[in-house]
Amino acid sequence: MIMAFTSLLATLLLLFLFLSLTKPSFSALVKQQPLVLKYHNGDLLKGTVTVNLIWYGRFTPIQRSTIVDFIQSLNSPTAPQPSAASWWRTTARYKGGPASLLVGEQTLNENYSLGKSLKNIHLEALASRHGQANAVSVVLTAEDVAVDGFCMRCGSHGSTRGKTRFAYAWVGNSETQCPGQCAWPFHQPIYGPQTPPLVAPNGDVGIDGMVINLATVLAGAVTNPFNNGYFQGPATAPLEAVSACTGMFGSGSYPGYPGEVLVDKSTGASYNAHGVNGRKYLLPAMWDPLKSACSTLV
């Protein structure tokens, strides 16, 4: 299974390496090291890509609708700008053209059929029940489900081998499991400056954190579905479309600071993307192959 993004812990540790530097000098250092995700000539997911959802554990209807609305927002042409759809359109700049995500089958597994402690093999087994070509089966685990490697990773994606090869992903609700890593910036970080966390745009730290991590693995799944697409570094621990831009949400971001984002005047919630049904989301930066740089919506 491919790790979808580096731990926030690693990102925050970078802060300590540059505490003696001013923000201008830090920015200059970054500019001297251009970010390039190499294309490894593999297949990408393009065209209409079905996203099947496996809800493992108990989620409320509101929690499920927040996630489903997010996926549907990625193709919405009517949401105000900046929009989740405009964020997703960056993936169309990768080889092969656009990928249009379509919510497919949804399965509720509220009886924890494989228990409350899952390993990678369990995630693949759950996803395989909905495995199909040009699709991503996403296993979403509830806050009381432990997953092997949780906290070192907040989500991941990979693919099966064999005659029917398909992509799958996992994202966990981190409201009670290392939220300082997986629900940041809606929770205070474990390390670094203990500044007040941002207010979650949908009023749910765990679910709004899941949106950030789901955005990361979906972008990785369509641009590097079979471990031979776009990435930088070793194939076993690659930096991908969004994981290469960890911790960046708005302009002026640096390790430990998400950057300048929009704030809802009525709720105080932070966001940078509009979605369907009046939703607002905070989405991470994505690597833009035309700019060879991480781009944020605001």
Tab-separated table of C-alpha atoms in Angstrom:
chain	number	residue	atom	x	y	z
A	1	MET	CA	0.000	0.000	0.000
A	2	ILE	CA	1.320	3.411	-0.966
A	3	MET	CA	1.527	5.942	1.820
A	4	ALA	CA	-0.611	8.812	0.610
A	5	PHE	CA	1.213	11.579	2.378
A	6	THR	CA	3.996	12.157	4.855
A	7	SER	CA	3.092	12.582	8.477
A	8	LEU	CA	2.370	16.066	9.705
A	9	LEU	CA	4.923	15.259	12.385
A	10	ALA	CA	7.684	15.252	9.790
A	11	THR	CA	6.454	18.556	8.409
A	12	LEU	CA	6.361	20.210	11.795
A	13	LEU	CA	9.850	18.985	12.646
A	14	LEU	CA	11.068	21.046	9.708
A	15	LEU	CA	9.947	24.108	11.620
A	16	PHE	CA	12.642	23.592	14.200
A	17	LEU	CA	15.300	23.451	11.487
A	18	PHE	CA	14.363	26.917	10.305
A	19	LEU	CA	13.476	28.737	13.534
A	20	SER	CA	16.524	30.926	13.131
A	21	LEU	CA	15.504	31.938	9.622
A	22	THR	CA	13.152	34.757	8.688
A	23	LYS	CA	10.186	33.968	6.467
A	24	PRO	CA	11.772	35.679	3.424
A	25	SER	CA	14.945	33.593	3.727
A	26	PHE	CA	12.879	30.414	4.152
A	27	SER	CA	10.943	31.246	0.986
A	28	ALA	CA	14.167	31.888	-0.871
A	29	LEU	CA	15.468	28.499	0.165
A	30	VAL	CA	12.346	26.769	-1.137
A	31	LYS	CA	12.603	28.573	-4.483
A	32	GLN	CA	16.125	27.271	-4.927
A	33	GLN	CA	14.802	23.716	-4.855
A	34	PRO	CA	12.071	23.409	-7.525
A	35	LEU	CA	9.594	20.633	-6.984
A	36	VAL	CA	9.206	18.213	-9.882
A	37	LEU	CA	7.021	15.128	-9.850
A	38	LYS	CA	8.369	12.794	-12.482
A	39	TYR	CA	5.984	10.838	-14.697
A	40	HIS	CA	6.941	7.160	-14.718
A	41	ASN	CA	4.934	6.253	-17.828
A	42	GLY	CA	2.266	4.238	-16.038
A	43	ASP	CA	-1.507	4.258	-16.443
A	44	LEU	CA	-3.495	7.057	-14.825
A	45	LEU	CA	-7.189	7.177	-13.963
A	46	LYS	CA	-8.894	9.473	-16.456
A	47	GLY	CA	-12.372	10.047	-17.845
A	48	THR	CA	-15.244	9.078	-15.562
A	49	VAL	CA	-13.796	7.568	-12.388
A	50	THR	CA	-16.221	5.871	-10.004
A	51	VAL	CA	-15.636	6.366	-6.290
A	52	ASN	CA	-17.187	3.561	-4.224
A	53	LEU	CA	-17.474	4.218	-0.493
A	54	ILE	CA	-17.248	1.623	2.262
A	55	TRP	CA	-18.321	3.142	5.586
A	56	TYR	CA	-16.686	0.962	8.235
A	57	GLY	CA	-18.103	1.647	11.685
A	58	ARG	CA	-20.734	4.140	12.715
A	59	PHE	CA	-21.071	7.467	10.927
A	60	THR	CA	-23.992	9.830	11.344
A	61	PRO	CA	-26.046	10.782	8.274
A	62	ILE	CA	-24.633	14.316	8.501
A	63	GLN	CA	-21.071	12.987	8.537
A	64	ARG	CA	-21.734	10.826	5.484
A	65	SER	CA	-23.392	13.671	3.598
A	66	THR	CA	-20.424	15.963	4.276
A	67	ILE	CA	-18.077	13.460	2.640
A	68	VAL	CA	-20.406	12.662	-0.275
A	69	ASP	CA	-21.026	16.359	-0.910
A	70	PHE	CA	-17.272	16.900	-1.029
A	71	ILE	CA	-16.770	14.288	-3.751
A	72	GLN	CA	-19.704	15.683	-5.724
A	73	SER	CA	-18.283	19.193	-5.280
A	74	LEU	CA	-15.195	18.191	-7.249
A	75	ASN	CA	-17.272	18.191	-10.441
A	76	SER	CA	-19.721	20.986	-9.672
A	77	PRO	CA	-19.646	23.815	-12.251
A	78	THR	CA	-21.998	26.034	-10.255
A	79	ALA	CA	-20.265	26.478	-6.891
A	80	PRO	CA	-18.913	29.987	-6.173
A	81	GLN	CA	-15.204	30.622	-6.600
A	82	PRO	CA	-12.850	29.558	-5.229
A	83	SER	CA	-14.399	26.124	-5.612
A	84	ALA	CA	-13.516	22.522	-4.898
A	85	ALA	CA	-14.035	21.881	-8.611
A	86	SER	CA	-11.380	24.430	-9.586
A	87	TRP	CA	-9.007	22.756	-7.113
A	88	TRP	CA	-9.666	19.347	-8.706
A	89	ARG	CA	-9.202	20.658	-12.245
A	90	THR	CA	-5.475	20.828	-11.561
A	91	THR	CA	-5.420	17.029	-12.021
A	92	ALA	CA	-6.489	17.584	-15.647
A	93	ARG	CA	-3.087	19.180	-16.283
A	94	TYR	CA	-1.429	15.835	-15.745
A	95	LYS	CA	-1.040	13.589	-18.800
A	96	GLY	CA	-4.239	12.079	-20.165
A	97	GLY	CA	-6.635	14.909	-19.416
A	98	PRO	CA	-9.363	15.276	-16.786
A	99	ALA	CA	-10.807	12.761	-14.363
A	100	SER	CA	-14.454	13.260	-13.462
A	101	LEU	CA	-15.330	11.631	-10.134
A	102	LEU	CA	-18.706	9.929	-9.790
A	103	VAL	CA	-19.989	8.619	-6.461
A	104	GLY	CA	-20.808	4.947	-6.992
A	105	GLU	CA	-21.913	2.276	-4.533
A	106	GLN	CA	-22.020	2.997	-0.833
A	107	THR	CA	-21.836	0.203	1.723
A	108	LEU	CA	-22.527	0.580	5.436
A	109	ASN	CA	-20.587	-1.804	7.659
A	110	GLU	CA	-21.835	-0.659	11.049
A	111	ASN	CA	-21.360	-4.016	12.770
A	112	TYR	CA	-17.533	-3.926	12.465
A	113	SER	CA	-17.489	-7.251	10.585
A	114	LEU	CA	-13.687	-7.487	10.786
A	115	GLY	CA	-13.389	-6.069	14.290
A	116	LYS	CA	-12.178	-2.684	15.474
A	117	SER	CA	-8.490	-3.213	14.771
A	118	LEU	CA	-7.676	-3.438	11.073
A	119	LYS	CA	-4.514	-4.244	9.152
A	120	ASN	CA	-3.719	-3.423	5.535
A	121	ILE	CA	-4.958	-6.815	4.398
A	122	HIS	CA	-8.357	-6.037	5.945
A	123	LEU	CA	-8.574	-2.702	4.139
A	124	GLU	CA	-7.842	-4.375	0.821
A	125	ALA	CA	-10.409	-7.091	1.523
A	126	LEU	CA	-13.099	-4.509	2.278
A	127	ALA	CA	-12.245	-2.518	-0.838
A	128	SER	CA	-12.077	-5.564	-3.106
A	129	ARG	CA	-15.800	-6.175	-2.743
A	130	HIS	CA	-16.306	-3.118	-4.910
A	131	GLY	CA	-13.197	-3.372	-7.062
A	132	GLN	CA	-13.586	-2.416	-10.697
A	133	ALA	CA	-11.623	-0.840	-13.510
A	134	ASN	CA	-11.279	2.960	-13.617
A	135	ALA	CA	-12.572	3.276	-10.083
A	136	VAL	CA	-11.340	3.894	-6.561
A	137	SER	CA	-12.846	1.966	-3.659
A	138	VAL	CA	-12.447	4.072	-0.517
A	139	VAL	CA	-12.642	2.539	2.954
A	140	LEU	CA	-13.645	5.158	5.538
A	141	THR	CA	-13.120	4.069	9.143
A	142	ALA	CA	-14.978	5.544	12.114
A	143	GLU	CA	-13.275	7.260	15.047
A	144	ASP	CA	-13.310	4.100	17.200
A	145	VAL	CA	-11.559	1.928	14.600
A	146	ALA	CA	-7.811	1.421	14.937
A	147	VAL	CA	-5.871	0.900	11.716
A	148	ASP	CA	-2.336	-0.420	11.479
A	149	GLY	CA	-0.015	2.559	11.104
A	150	PHE	CA	-2.621	5.179	12.009
A	151	CYS	CA	-0.868	8.367	13.179
A	152	MET	CA	2.127	7.604	10.984
A	153	ARG	CA	-0.302	7.991	8.096
A	154	CYS	CA	-3.753	9.543	8.081
A	155	GLY	CA	-4.805	7.911	4.846
A	156	SER	CA	-3.292	5.855	2.076
A	157	HIS	CA	-3.967	4.422	-1.337
A	158	GLY	CA	-2.763	1.444	-3.305
A	159	SER	CA	-3.808	-1.124	-5.873
A	160	THR	CA	-4.383	-4.843	-6.177
A	161	ARG	CA	-2.472	-7.155	-8.480
A	162	GLY	CA	-3.819	-9.770	-10.822
A	163	LYS	CA	-6.135	-9.930	-13.815
A	164	THR	CA	-8.527	-7.334	-12.416
A	165	ARG	CA	-6.344	-4.567	-11.093
A	166	PHE	CA	-8.068	-1.748	-9.279
A	167	ALA	CA	-7.196	1.182	-7.077
A	168	TYR	CA	-8.342	1.567	-3.504
A	169	ALA	CA	-7.801	3.943	-0.617
A	170	TRP	CA	-8.327	4.338	3.102
A	171	VAL	CA	-8.988	7.382	5.293
A	172	GLY	CA	-9.671	7.287	9.027
A	173	ASN	CA	-11.582	9.602	11.337
A	174	SER	CA	-8.897	11.039	13.604
A	175	GLU	CA	-11.112	12.923	16.054
A	176	THR	CA	-9.869	10.735	18.928
A	177	GLN	CA	-6.761	9.235	17.288
A	178	CYS	CA	-3.837	11.669	16.902
A	179	PRO	CA	-5.946	14.650	15.781
A	180	GLY	CA	-2.871	16.836	16.208
A	181	GLN	CA	-1.423	15.107	13.165
A	182	CYS	CA	-4.377	13.998	11.060
A	183	ALA	CA	-6.943	16.709	11.841
A	184	TRP	CA	-4.523	19.644	11.823
A	185	PRO	CA	-5.072	22.593	11.371
A	186	PHE	CA	-8.447	22.031	13.066
A	187	HIS	CA	-6.630	20.712	16.135
A	188	GLN	CA	-3.498	21.927	17.865
A	189	PRO	CA	-0.388	20.154	16.550
A	190	ILE	CA	1.535	17.712	18.691
A	191	TYR	CA	4.754	19.637	18.091
A	192	GLY	CA	5.584	23.193	17.172
A	193	PRO	CA	3.867	26.453	18.091
A	194	GLN	CA	0.644	25.824	19.992
A	195	THR	CA	-1.404	28.443	18.215
A	196	PRO	CA	-5.203	28.209	18.384
A	197	PRO	CA	-6.590	25.730	15.847
A	198	LEU	CA	-8.763	26.836	12.957
A	199	VAL	CA	-12.526	26.387	13.199
A	200	ALA	CA	-13.699	23.426	11.098
A	201	PRO	CA	-15.972	24.609	8.247
A	202	ASN	CA	-18.531	21.825	8.752
A	203	GLY	CA	-18.380	21.856	12.541
A	204	ASP	CA	-16.781	18.425	12.848
A	205	VAL	CA	-13.025	18.256	13.464
A	206	GLY	CA	-12.829	14.566	12.596
A	207	ILE	CA	-14.846	14.774	9.382
A	208	ASP	CA	-13.303	18.023	8.172
A	209	GLY	CA	-9.916	16.431	8.800
A	210	MET	CA	-11.053	13.414	6.781
A	211	VAL	CA	-11.909	15.725	3.871
A	212	ILE	CA	-8.320	17.003	3.794
A	213	ASN	CA	-6.969	13.461	3.856
A	214	LEU	CA	-9.542	12.177	1.351
A	215	ALA	CA	-8.591	14.993	-1.022
A	216	THR	CA	-4.970	13.897	-0.668
A	217	VAL	CA	-5.533	10.212	-1.436
A	218	LEU	CA	-8.003	10.831	-4.280
A	219	ALA	CA	-5.532	13.134	-6.034
A	220	GLY	CA	-2.810	10.555	-5.477
A	221	ALA	CA	-5.020	7.712	-6.692
A	222	VAL	CA	-5.830	9.303	-10.062
A	223	THR	CA	-2.314	10.612	-10.770
A	224	ASN	CA	-0.390	7.607	-9.406
A	225	PRO	CA	-2.874	4.715	-9.156
A	226	PHE	CA	-0.499	1.820	-9.790
A	227	ASN	CA	2.762	3.149	-8.378
A	228	ASN	CA	4.124	4.136	-11.795
A	229	GLY	CA	2.437	7.486	-12.418
A	230	TYR	CA	3.475	10.881	-11.074
A	231	PHE	CA	5.621	11.014	-7.962
A	232	GLN	CA	8.948	12.118	-6.537
A	233	GLY	CA	11.288	10.029	-4.433
A	234	PRO	CA	11.199	6.270	-3.800
A	235	ALA	CA	8.185	4.344	-5.113
A	236	THR	CA	7.701	2.788	-1.674
A	237	ALA	CA	7.212	6.204	-0.027
A	238	PRO	CA	6.461	8.666	-2.818
A	239	LEU	CA	5.615	12.333	-2.700
A	240	GLU	CA	2.508	12.713	-4.850
A	241	ALA	CA	0.205	15.417	-6.220
A	242	VAL	CA	-0.901	16.638	-2.785
A	243	SER	CA	1.399	14.868	-0.348
A	244	ALA	CA	4.293	16.789	-1.891
A	245	CYS	CA	2.589	19.963	-0.613
A	246	THR	CA	1.819	18.862	2.946
A	247	GLY	CA	0.667	21.573	5.354
A	248	MET	CA	-0.054	24.231	2.707
A	249	PHE	CA	-3.598	25.640	2.533
A	250	GLY	CA	-3.193	29.315	1.714
A	251	SER	CA	-0.664	31.895	0.617
A	252	GLY	CA	2.261	32.503	2.895
A	253	SER	CA	2.163	29.041	4.454
A	254	TYR	CA	5.222	27.518	6.098
A	255	PRO	CA	5.772	24.524	8.404
A	256	GLY	CA	3.346	24.878	11.289
A	257	TYR	CA	1.350	27.694	9.664
A	258	PRO	CA	-1.392	26.757	7.129
A	259	GLY	CA	-1.300	30.118	5.368
A	260	GLU	CA	-3.888	32.833	4.827
A	261	VAL	CA	-7.320	31.320	4.209
A	262	LEU	CA	-10.891	32.592	4.063
A	263	VAL	CA	-13.002	32.959	7.199
A	264	ASP	CA	-16.787	32.696	7.386
A	265	LYS	CA	-17.966	35.883	9.120
A	266	SER	CA	-20.973	34.208	10.737
A	267	THR	CA	-19.290	31.056	12.083
A	268	GLY	CA	-15.607	31.964	12.256
A	269	ALA	CA	-14.827	28.802	10.287
A	270	SER	CA	-11.786	28.681	8.021
A	271	TYR	CA	-12.050	27.443	4.442
A	272	ASN	CA	-10.681	27.966	0.954
A	273	ALA	CA	-13.209	26.170	-1.266
A	274	HIS	CA	-16.937	26.301	-1.911
A	275	GLY	CA	-18.855	23.127	-2.702
A	276	VAL	CA	-22.359	21.892	-3.430
A	277	ASN	CA	-25.283	22.451	-1.075
A	278	GLY	CA	-23.613	25.513	0.408
A	279	ARG	CA	-20.702	23.486	1.779
A	280	LYS	CA	-17.300	24.958	2.524
A	281	TYR	CA	-14.077	22.969	2.716
A	282	LEU	CA	-10.410	23.504	3.504
A	283	LEU	CA	-8.340	21.828	0.784
A	284	PRO	CA	-4.572	21.345	0.698
A	285	ALA	CA	-2.282	22.677	-2.005
A	286	MET	CA	-1.743	20.545	-5.105
A	287	TRP	CA	1.306	20.322	-7.333
A	288	ASP	CA	0.614	22.025	-10.651
A	289	PRO	CA	2.599	20.425	-13.493
A	290	LEU	CA	2.357	23.616	-15.559
A	291	LYS	CA	4.011	25.651	-12.817
A	292	SER	CA	6.157	22.888	-11.303
A	293	ALA	CA	5.045	24.216	-7.935
A	294	CYS	CA	2.450	23.683	-5.221
A	295	SER	CA	-0.617	25.848	-5.806
A	296	THR	CA	-3.231	26.896	-3.285
A	297	LEU	CA	-6.746	28.137	-4.029
A	298	VAL	CA	-6.240	31.367	-2.063
